[in-house]
Amino acid sequence: MAQFIKDLPLEEKIPLQLRRLYEQYGYKKYNMEKFEPYDLYRDNKNFLKGDGIITFTGGGGSLMALKPDVTMSIVKNAKDDHKTEKLYYVENIFRIDQGSHEYKEISQIGLEFLGGDRGYAEAETILLAIKSLEIISPSYILNIGHMGYINALFGYCGISVSNGNKILNLMRQKNTHELTALCDELGLSEEYSKTLLGVAGISTSLGSALPLLQQYAVTGEMKNIVAELATLNHILSSLNVGDRVIFDFSVIYYAEYYNGIVFKGYVEQIPSAVLTGGRYDNLMDRFHPGREALGFALYMGDLARFLYKKPSFDVDILLIYGNSDNALVAKTVADFVEGVGCSVRAEKEYDVAIKAEKIYRLNENGSLEVIERA
Amino acid sequence: MLNIALPKGRLGDDVYKLFAEIGYDCGAMLEDNRKLIFVSEDEKVAYFLVKPVDVGIYVARGAADIGVIGKDTLLETELDVFELLDLKMGKCRMCVAAQNGWVENEALPLRVATKYTNITRRYYGEKNREIDIIKLNGSIELAPLLGLSDVIVDIVETGTTLRENNLSVVAEVAKSSARLIANKSSYQFKKQEIDRMVKELEVKL
């Protein structure tokens, strides 16, 4: 069994390993309905990335949606009498792909920490994000940013929401040349422009980023955030897991959804982020005022394509039984499967299309003969 | 090894010369043959020469770590990549142009002929102007002359084509020039090398 699990394709093995990790940390599996009332998504459209929800009329005549998101359902169903809830999910969601503009079924594994003490909740979530990436590949990077820090800076500099979105867009692209031009265009003072460009340019280990974040912290809120990040850095360092964490504001998302720490995980050879997450108190507050939440999701679709090496053989043994007695065939297959512990495919005749590591012919007298591959 | 996608043609040639000057030279690029991939002898760099509009796809999908693409194409395709540097080459303007003396009838939707449908839609969307987009793939300037469209949205380099066809610029949509872009994941794992390259290019420019 252990060998079978070891030999499973990555897209099947990784979910099992991730589930084990999350269960070890006390997270419970959340199962979601495939269909949800469309109203849930319509009322909270700002929190969904793009449009393109697949809708249909349900049995009772109400408009239903094929789930485009899991977090929203988890948040909606959070229990108000629980101080904290720790949940994980393994679900497929349906959304329009940004690249092809076609509907796609996206395989997602995620984790949500609802409620809880800020400092520890953040450290545990980031730790589990790091451990999740480690399961996928030893060569990974977790980028961390902070929406609260940026929003406080925008407030201090008097930057409007629409201009703030333009700036966020350029920061996401690491586009400092256009950010410099935009600061001029907006008529920002030299001090504001320098601070904004300095912050946008931070891209270093969390430990090295702290003094820079402190240097640019112009409000009390920003200073508090730096103190929170210092605590996080201390916890990660004490667990020896922080060396692949890079503080970089290019991970920031759109401001409606995330309000605090945000992060993205990258794995070498996979061209886009495999993990995204962050603190989404705004969404939580909509359903459960005053409560906080954070979490992340892993996108499993690209893993198989980029990391999984196709095995050379379909099966360990191809058994050609010809005219042998059926009971003898069944006994021989059982001996291989249960006795030797390998996989067997029994066929009456040899088929070159079946790729087997070894090929045997079962003679009528019960003897086995090794056959060379054609 | 750093994989670089360059646009085929003069811009690609100019960018290669610039990259070669800062140590990313590759002898195979100067050979007269029909190869598609050029790897330097020390295997420090591999170049792919692709159609200019395709550079972004190669980079966004990770086939190339970095690439050089016109800002016009980058705006049109809205790919999720890092835009690290303005190389200040291949400069041009994305403009709205119309026949000389054209007067806009604001009571009707504006008929706009263009290759750049996304940029056009965004530009007029921000102005709340109703438009009828006519997607063309070439000779855009012909559209207003034949009454197919009221205006065009297109790239203007010297303005000669417009002048010779009795057209003129009505408004500027965006400025364009060649940009150095990077795949967001590749950047994480080749950060030191890409950052160093950007710094050296900045000095050159």
XYZ file of C-alpha atoms in Angstrom:
579
model
C 0.000 0.000 0.000
C 2.802 2.388 0.961
C 4.505 1.721 -2.400
C 1.190 2.253 -4.209
C 0.759 5.657 -2.544
C 4.398 6.498 -3.283
C 3.902 5.703 -6.982
C 0.678 7.680 -7.374
C 0.778 10.601 -9.820
C 1.538 13.884 -8.057
C -1.934 15.281 -8.640
C -3.341 12.384 -6.605
C -0.564 12.084 -4.030
C -0.208 15.766 -3.132
C -3.854 16.203 -2.053
C -3.470 13.256 0.331
C -0.264 14.697 1.802
C -1.842 18.136 2.140
C -4.937 16.700 3.811
C -2.736 14.871 6.293
C -0.830 18.092 7.049
C -4.012 20.103 7.625
C -5.586 17.390 9.785
C -2.387 17.262 11.866
C -2.865 20.955 12.626
C -6.481 20.420 13.662
C -8.282 21.521 10.495
C -11.555 19.810 9.574
C -12.594 18.951 6.033
C -15.355 21.155 4.625
C -17.589 19.644 1.945
C -19.384 21.992 -0.351
C -22.478 21.571 -2.489
C -21.774 21.724 -6.234
C -24.613 24.199 -6.733
C -25.350 27.253 -4.628
C -28.035 29.942 -4.929
C -26.806 32.580 -7.386
C -27.864 35.350 -4.977
C -24.886 34.593 -2.736
C -22.450 35.466 -5.510
C -24.498 38.331 -6.961
C -24.707 40.046 -3.558
C -20.952 39.711 -3.050
C -19.759 40.252 -6.605
C -17.009 42.630 -5.486
C -15.302 39.775 -3.714
C -15.153 37.535 -6.774
C -12.448 37.765 -9.383
C -14.147 38.750 -12.634
C -17.534 37.718 -13.919
C -18.531 34.551 -15.645
C -20.469 32.484 -13.142
C -22.244 29.523 -14.750
C -25.909 29.838 -13.797
C -28.955 27.652 -14.386
C -32.499 27.348 -13.128
C -32.863 24.956 -10.200
C -35.692 22.479 -9.644
C -37.764 24.998 -7.674
C -37.322 27.719 -10.297
C -34.638 29.649 -8.409
C -31.442 30.735 -10.126
C -28.504 28.560 -9.105
C -24.757 28.841 -9.735
C -22.069 26.259 -10.303
C -19.642 27.111 -7.489
C -17.090 29.730 -8.630
C -15.546 30.054 -5.160
C -15.281 28.053 -1.939
C -14.194 30.671 0.599
C -17.450 32.590 0.269
C -19.497 29.491 1.068
C -17.287 28.693 4.076
C -17.581 32.249 5.371
C -21.358 32.308 4.870
C -21.748 29.044 6.769
C -19.356 29.962 9.608
C -20.964 29.398 12.987
C -21.388 32.494 15.101
C -21.233 30.516 18.354
C -17.720 29.266 17.515
C -14.812 31.498 18.485
C -12.614 29.983 15.813
C -13.079 27.530 12.980
C -10.269 25.779 11.160
C -11.380 24.236 7.884
C -9.825 22.888 4.721
C -11.372 21.823 1.436
C -10.612 19.849 -1.706
C -12.993 21.128 -4.365
C -13.327 21.877 -8.060
C -14.581 25.340 -8.929
C -15.827 26.741 -12.234
C -14.605 30.067 -13.545
C -13.654 31.848 -16.740
C -9.943 31.454 -17.327
C -8.271 34.872 -17.597
C -5.977 33.676 -20.392
C -8.269 31.716 -22.701
C -11.543 33.463 -21.692
C -13.163 30.024 -21.621
C -14.841 28.290 -18.681
C -12.510 26.036 -16.773
C -12.891 23.501 -14.017
C -10.207 24.464 -11.503
C -9.018 21.976 -8.939
C -8.396 23.782 -5.650
C -7.237 22.778 -2.202
C -7.531 25.429 0.437
C -7.516 26.232 4.076
C -9.406 28.831 6.095
C -8.719 30.039 9.641
C -11.840 31.894 10.826
C -11.551 34.044 13.928
C -8.621 33.532 16.251
C -5.890 35.622 17.744
C -4.270 37.747 15.013
C -0.625 36.992 15.678
C -0.917 33.234 15.984
C -3.547 32.847 13.212
C -1.236 34.582 10.771
C 1.843 32.610 11.798
C 0.002 29.272 11.575
C -1.522 30.069 8.185
C 1.804 31.210 6.730
C 3.518 28.170 8.231
C 0.980 25.847 6.616
C 1.340 27.690 3.308
C 5.103 27.112 3.489
C 4.669 23.451 4.426
C 2.140 23.008 1.593
C 4.663 24.390 -0.907
C 7.364 22.123 0.551
C 5.132 19.126 -0.179
C 4.846 20.175 -3.824
C 8.527 20.918 -4.407
C 11.668 21.708 -2.407
C 12.262 24.619 -4.756
C 9.626 27.186 -3.824
C 9.322 30.854 -2.830
C 6.582 32.456 -0.751
C 6.083 36.155 -1.441
C 4.411 38.176 1.296
C 2.925 41.675 1.123
C 0.549 43.698 3.286
C -2.585 45.467 2.039
C -3.071 47.306 5.354
C 0.378 48.904 5.087
C -0.308 50.099 1.528
C -3.816 51.342 2.326
C -2.489 53.308 5.322
C 0.205 54.823 3.098
C -2.403 55.788 0.472
C -4.486 57.417 3.213
C -1.471 59.378 4.486
C -0.612 60.592 0.968
C -4.253 61.476 0.185
C -4.439 59.101 -2.781
C -7.993 58.446 -4.056
C -9.397 54.946 -4.559
C -9.172 55.106 -8.363
C -5.590 56.434 -8.312
C -4.780 53.868 -5.613
C -5.944 51.111 -7.953
C -3.689 52.482 -10.708
C -0.750 52.428 -8.283
C -1.572 48.887 -7.086
C -1.702 47.757 -10.693
C 1.790 49.142 -11.377
C 3.148 47.662 -8.138
C 1.808 44.243 -9.185
C 3.820 44.602 -12.402
C 6.981 45.883 -10.602
C 6.614 48.749 -13.048
C 8.671 51.459 -11.314
C 9.217 53.530 -14.475
C 5.481 54.140 -14.934
C 4.943 54.474 -11.175
C 7.501 57.301 -11.149
C 5.651 58.985 -14.029
C 2.281 58.502 -12.309
C 3.561 60.120 -9.077
C 4.545 63.172 -11.160
C 1.218 63.160 -13.001
C -0.711 63.034 -9.712
C 1.354 65.931 -8.376
C 2.514 63.991 -5.299
C 5.083 65.775 -3.160
C 8.698 64.624 -3.315
C 8.349 63.055 0.144
C 5.237 61.057 -0.834
C 6.698 59.939 -4.175
C 9.945 58.852 -2.536
C 8.101 56.860 0.118
C 5.777 55.216 -2.409
C 8.617 54.257 -4.754
C 10.733 53.066 -1.829
C 7.930 50.826 -0.575
C 7.217 49.512 -4.095
C 10.886 48.601 -4.461
C 11.097 46.401 -1.353
C 11.860 42.833 -2.396
C 13.968 40.956 0.103
C 13.760 38.409 2.911
C 11.163 39.242 5.553
C 13.920 39.886 8.125
C 15.751 42.325 5.839
C 12.487 44.026 4.809
C 11.527 44.942 8.394
C 13.955 47.885 8.842
C 12.888 49.245 5.418
C 9.192 48.910 6.296
C 9.927 50.660 9.608
C 11.798 53.426 7.805
C 8.819 54.114 5.498
C 6.155 53.710 8.229
C 4.703 57.207 8.447
C 1.548 56.428 10.452
C 0.873 54.639 13.719
C -1.074 51.963 11.826
C 1.887 51.260 9.557
C 4.171 51.007 12.612
C 1.766 48.503 14.229
C 1.815 46.424 11.042
C 5.626 46.392 11.068
C 5.488 45.155 14.684
C 3.069 42.364 13.624
C 5.375 41.381 10.764
C 8.352 41.365 13.164
C 6.458 38.899 15.376
C 5.683 36.759 12.342
C 9.339 36.827 11.297
C 10.389 35.840 14.820
C 7.997 32.855 14.839
C 9.034 31.654 11.359
C 12.740 32.041 12.204
C 12.312 30.091 15.429
C 10.795 27.238 13.367
C 13.594 27.548 10.758
C 11.127 27.996 7.913
C 11.540 31.651 6.983
C 14.453 31.456 4.556
C 12.256 31.078 1.466
C 9.906 33.905 2.424
C 10.394 37.115 0.429
C 8.632 40.355 1.327
C 7.501 41.903 -1.968
C 4.574 44.238 -2.621
C 4.001 42.843 -6.124
C 1.762 40.190 -4.498
C -0.900 42.703 -3.527
C -4.376 42.045 -4.883
C -7.413 44.204 -5.403
C -8.318 46.057 -2.234
C -11.957 44.898 -1.877
C -11.073 41.350 -0.890
C -7.881 41.364 1.127
C -7.122 43.879 3.861
C -4.089 42.580 5.756
C -1.282 40.202 5.004
C -1.350 38.734 1.470
C 0.879 36.074 -0.055
C 1.594 34.053 -3.174
C 3.581 30.861 -3.524
C 5.683 29.958 -6.536
C 7.261 26.637 -7.422
C 10.177 26.379 -9.836
C 9.143 25.239 -13.351
C 5.498 26.226 -12.851
C 4.951 29.523 -14.700
C 2.294 31.043 -12.438
C 1.605 31.204 -8.709
C 0.388 27.867 -7.294
C -0.751 29.333 -3.990
C -2.572 32.548 -3.179
C -3.947 33.733 0.110
C -4.313 36.423 2.691
C -6.435 38.074 5.337
C -9.981 38.818 4.159
C -11.704 40.457 7.131
C -13.898 42.574 4.800
C -15.653 39.501 3.400
C -15.932 37.917 6.850
C -17.328 41.146 8.295
C -20.091 41.172 5.673
C -21.510 37.890 6.953
C -20.316 37.972 10.584
C -19.679 41.562 11.744
C -16.565 42.029 13.817
C -15.043 38.647 12.997
C -11.779 38.108 11.166
C -10.464 35.429 8.809
C -7.581 34.413 6.613
C -6.701 31.501 4.396
C -5.147 30.322 1.165
C -5.829 28.147 -1.843
C -3.557 25.936 -3.909
C -4.231 25.456 -7.605
C -3.614 21.853 -8.486
C -4.252 22.014 -12.257
C -0.752 22.966 -13.375
C 1.084 20.638 -11.010
C 0.522 17.483 -13.024
C 1.500 19.136 -16.281
C 4.770 20.567 -15.050
C 5.978 18.270 -12.289
C 4.659 14.791 -12.977
C 6.884 12.466 -14.997
C 4.802 9.903 -16.840
C 5.803 6.356 -15.822
C 7.400 4.202 -18.505
C 4.937 1.339 -18.029
C 1.164 1.018 -17.761
C 1.438 -2.110 -15.620
C 4.120 -4.284 -13.981
C 3.140 -7.575 -15.611
C 1.222 -8.448 -18.737
C -0.057 -12.018 -18.466
C -1.033 -13.708 -21.754
C -3.191 -16.674 -20.905
C -4.244 -17.990 -24.330
C -6.362 -21.137 -23.875
C -5.426 -21.789 -20.232
C -8.122 -22.723 -17.776
C -9.885 -19.605 -16.393
C -9.551 -20.745 -12.781
C -5.811 -21.159 -13.326
C -5.621 -17.634 -14.808
C -7.485 -16.150 -11.835
C -5.210 -18.005 -9.390
C -2.051 -16.842 -11.210
C -3.238 -13.203 -11.235
C -4.094 -13.425 -7.523
C -0.638 -14.875 -6.772
C 1.024 -11.929 -8.514
C -1.200 -9.287 -6.946
C -1.381 -10.595 -3.411
C 1.813 -12.664 -3.235
C 4.352 -10.591 -5.168
C 2.509 -7.271 -4.719
C 2.718 -6.068 -8.294
C 0.111 -4.966 -10.837
C -1.060 -7.465 -13.458
C -3.085 -7.171 -16.605
C -4.414 -10.495 -17.915
C -5.121 -10.667 -21.647
C -5.963 -13.598 -23.902
C -3.610 -12.348 -26.612
C -0.488 -10.187 -26.736
C -1.160 -6.532 -27.534
C 1.914 -4.383 -28.295
C -0.003 -1.265 -27.202
C 0.070 -2.423 -23.576
C 3.315 -1.204 -22.000
C 4.303 -3.739 -19.327
C 7.614 -4.047 -17.501
C 7.529 -7.848 -17.859
C 5.453 -10.088 -20.115
C 4.623 -13.710 -19.223
C 2.760 -16.376 -21.130
C 0.697 -18.720 -18.947
C 0.868 -22.214 -20.468
C -1.980 -24.693 -20.126
C 0.122 -26.796 -17.725
C 0.376 -23.786 -15.358
C 4.023 -22.911 -16.184
C 5.066 -19.299 -16.852
C 7.219 -18.347 -19.810
C 8.945 -14.964 -20.206
C 8.121 -13.275 -23.509
C 10.343 -10.639 -25.115
C 8.688 -7.353 -25.966
C 7.828 -6.976 -29.669
C 20.382 29.597 -18.264
C 18.260 32.669 -18.971
C 15.667 32.149 -21.732
C 14.921 35.347 -23.631
C 12.131 35.881 -26.186
C 12.876 38.657 -28.667
C 10.640 40.078 -31.380
C 11.783 39.211 -34.919
C 12.850 42.240 -36.942
C 14.674 45.513 -36.392
C 13.603 46.004 -32.784
C 14.764 42.487 -31.888
C 18.115 43.129 -33.608
C 18.596 46.407 -31.712
C 17.649 44.806 -28.380
C 20.027 41.900 -29.011
C 22.893 44.361 -29.597
C 22.051 46.059 -26.306
C 21.905 42.752 -24.412
C 25.164 41.589 -26.036
C 26.878 44.745 -24.762
C 26.084 43.824 -21.160
C 27.382 40.264 -21.497
C 24.436 38.378 -22.978
C 26.028 37.809 -26.353
C 25.387 34.696 -28.351
C 27.491 34.057 -31.483
C 24.802 31.837 -33.023
C 22.480 34.857 -33.320
C 24.737 36.384 -35.984
C 24.866 33.249 -38.168
C 22.787 33.291 -41.322
C 20.509 30.283 -40.875
C 16.904 29.371 -40.123
C 17.375 28.240 -36.543
C 14.681 29.210 -34.066
C 16.614 28.786 -30.821
C 20.055 30.270 -30.246
C 22.090 29.130 -27.260
C 25.333 30.876 -26.270
C 28.486 28.758 -26.079
C 28.737 29.118 -22.308
C 25.019 28.209 -22.060
C 24.402 31.391 -20.094
C 21.594 32.516 -22.358
C 19.159 31.172 -24.965
C 17.324 33.467 -27.379
C 14.093 32.703 -29.242
C 13.043 34.952 -32.096
C 9.250 35.082 -32.281
C 6.536 37.201 -33.858
C 6.393 40.478 -31.859
C 2.789 39.957 -30.693
C 3.669 36.471 -29.389
C 6.552 37.517 -27.086
C 4.135 38.129 -24.204
C 2.604 34.658 -24.476
C 6.035 32.985 -24.386
C 6.898 34.905 -21.228
C 3.520 34.656 -19.461
C 3.460 30.903 -19.980
C 7.043 30.453 -18.822
C 8.575 29.247 -22.119
C 10.832 32.313 -21.821
C 11.984 33.853 -18.528
C 12.131 37.362 -19.934
C 11.231 39.067 -23.195
C 10.948 42.364 -24.999
C 7.556 43.568 -26.167
C 5.962 46.823 -27.298
C 3.853 48.550 -24.641
C 0.992 48.683 -27.174
C 0.845 44.884 -27.360
C 1.272 44.590 -23.604
C -1.697 46.912 -23.028
C -3.787 45.037 -25.568
C -3.083 41.550 -24.222
C -3.129 42.412 -20.467
C -0.826 39.522 -19.612
C 0.079 38.798 -16.005
C 3.823 39.536 -16.203
C 6.314 41.870 -14.535
C 7.167 44.967 -16.581
C 10.672 45.687 -15.351
C 12.074 48.344 -17.641
C 11.276 50.821 -20.406
C 13.988 50.176 -22.991
C 13.117 53.492 -24.707
C 13.421 51.857 -28.144
C 10.754 51.425 -30.823
C 8.984 54.532 -29.573
C 5.564 55.324 -31.014
C 2.139 56.626 -29.977
C -1.243 54.909 -29.875
C -3.610 57.533 -31.292
C -7.150 58.217 -32.394
C -7.066 59.567 -35.956
C -9.751 60.808 -38.332
C -10.043 62.455 -41.738
C -8.948 66.100 -41.714
C -11.881 68.323 -40.830
C -13.931 65.474 -39.341
C -16.549 66.610 -36.807
C -17.837 64.127 -34.249
C -21.590 63.487 -34.059
C -22.027 62.786 -30.354
C -25.642 61.694 -30.807
C -24.523 58.469 -32.526
C -22.225 55.660 -31.391
C -18.699 56.287 -32.645
C -17.526 53.753 -35.240
C -13.897 52.911 -34.466
C -11.730 50.749 -36.729
C -8.759 49.160 -34.979
C -6.546 46.163 -34.441
C -6.386 47.053 -30.725
C -9.933 46.239 -29.585
C -9.190 45.928 -25.847
C -7.281 49.204 -25.614
C -10.034 50.933 -27.629
C -12.821 49.497 -25.470
C -11.042 50.631 -22.274
C -10.205 54.092 -23.620
C -13.780 54.916 -24.656
C -15.210 53.042 -21.647
C -13.406 55.463 -19.335
C -14.971 58.329 -21.294
C -18.436 56.690 -21.188
C -18.598 57.032 -24.969
C -20.687 54.445 -26.812
C -18.687 52.918 -29.647
C -19.062 50.392 -32.431
C -15.747 48.555 -32.761
C -14.706 47.395 -36.216
C -11.861 44.926 -35.852
C -9.412 45.088 -38.761
C -6.086 43.326 -39.147
C -4.248 45.788 -41.395
C -4.529 48.961 -43.552
C -6.565 50.510 -40.741
C -6.140 53.968 -42.310
C -8.386 52.910 -45.189
C -11.483 52.572 -42.970
C -12.378 56.278 -42.501
C -11.517 57.056 -46.146
C -14.155 54.580 -47.341
C -16.699 55.570 -44.694
C -16.310 52.216 -42.922
C -15.505 53.996 -39.654
C -15.530 57.505 -38.160
C -12.100 57.195 -36.568
C -9.270 54.707 -36.158
C -7.191 53.762 -33.133
C -3.720 52.777 -34.245
C 0.021 53.138 -33.803
C 1.549 56.351 -35.134
C 5.325 56.459 -35.602
C 6.199 59.324 -37.949
C 2.681 60.290 -39.047
C 3.591 60.040 -42.750
C 0.901 57.461 -43.611
C -1.726 59.615 -41.900
C -0.600 62.779 -43.711
C -0.464 61.109 -47.117
C -4.028 59.866 -46.643
C -5.548 63.137 -45.497
C -5.837 61.915 -41.907
C -4.683 63.513 -38.660
C -4.366 62.665 -34.982
C -7.423 63.641 -32.909
C -6.242 62.321 -29.524
C -3.399 60.354 -27.967
C -4.438 57.132 -26.202
C -1.047 55.980 -24.895
C 2.667 56.208 -25.495
C 4.444 53.019 -26.474
C 8.024 51.772 -26.483
C 9.793 48.440 -26.002
C 9.487 47.014 -22.479
C 11.481 44.316 -20.709
C 9.029 41.835 -19.196
C 9.563 38.804 -16.959
C 7.560 35.737 -16.057
C 6.393 36.144 -12.445
C 7.490 32.683 -11.376
C 10.816 32.611 -13.274
C 11.638 35.969 -11.688
C 11.427 34.423 -8.204
C 14.046 31.800 -9.014
C 16.315 33.914 -11.238
C 15.822 37.157 -9.327
C 19.493 37.965 -8.779
C 20.401 37.541 -12.427
C 17.352 39.413 -13.768
C 17.777 42.263 -11.248
C 21.457 42.569 -12.182
C 20.545 42.645 -15.861
C 17.957 45.394 -15.269
C 20.526 47.492 -13.353
C 23.104 47.130 -16.127
C 20.539 48.021 -18.782
C 19.482 51.093 -16.781
C 23.088 52.301 -16.843
C 23.263 51.743 -20.635
C 20.021 53.615 -21.262
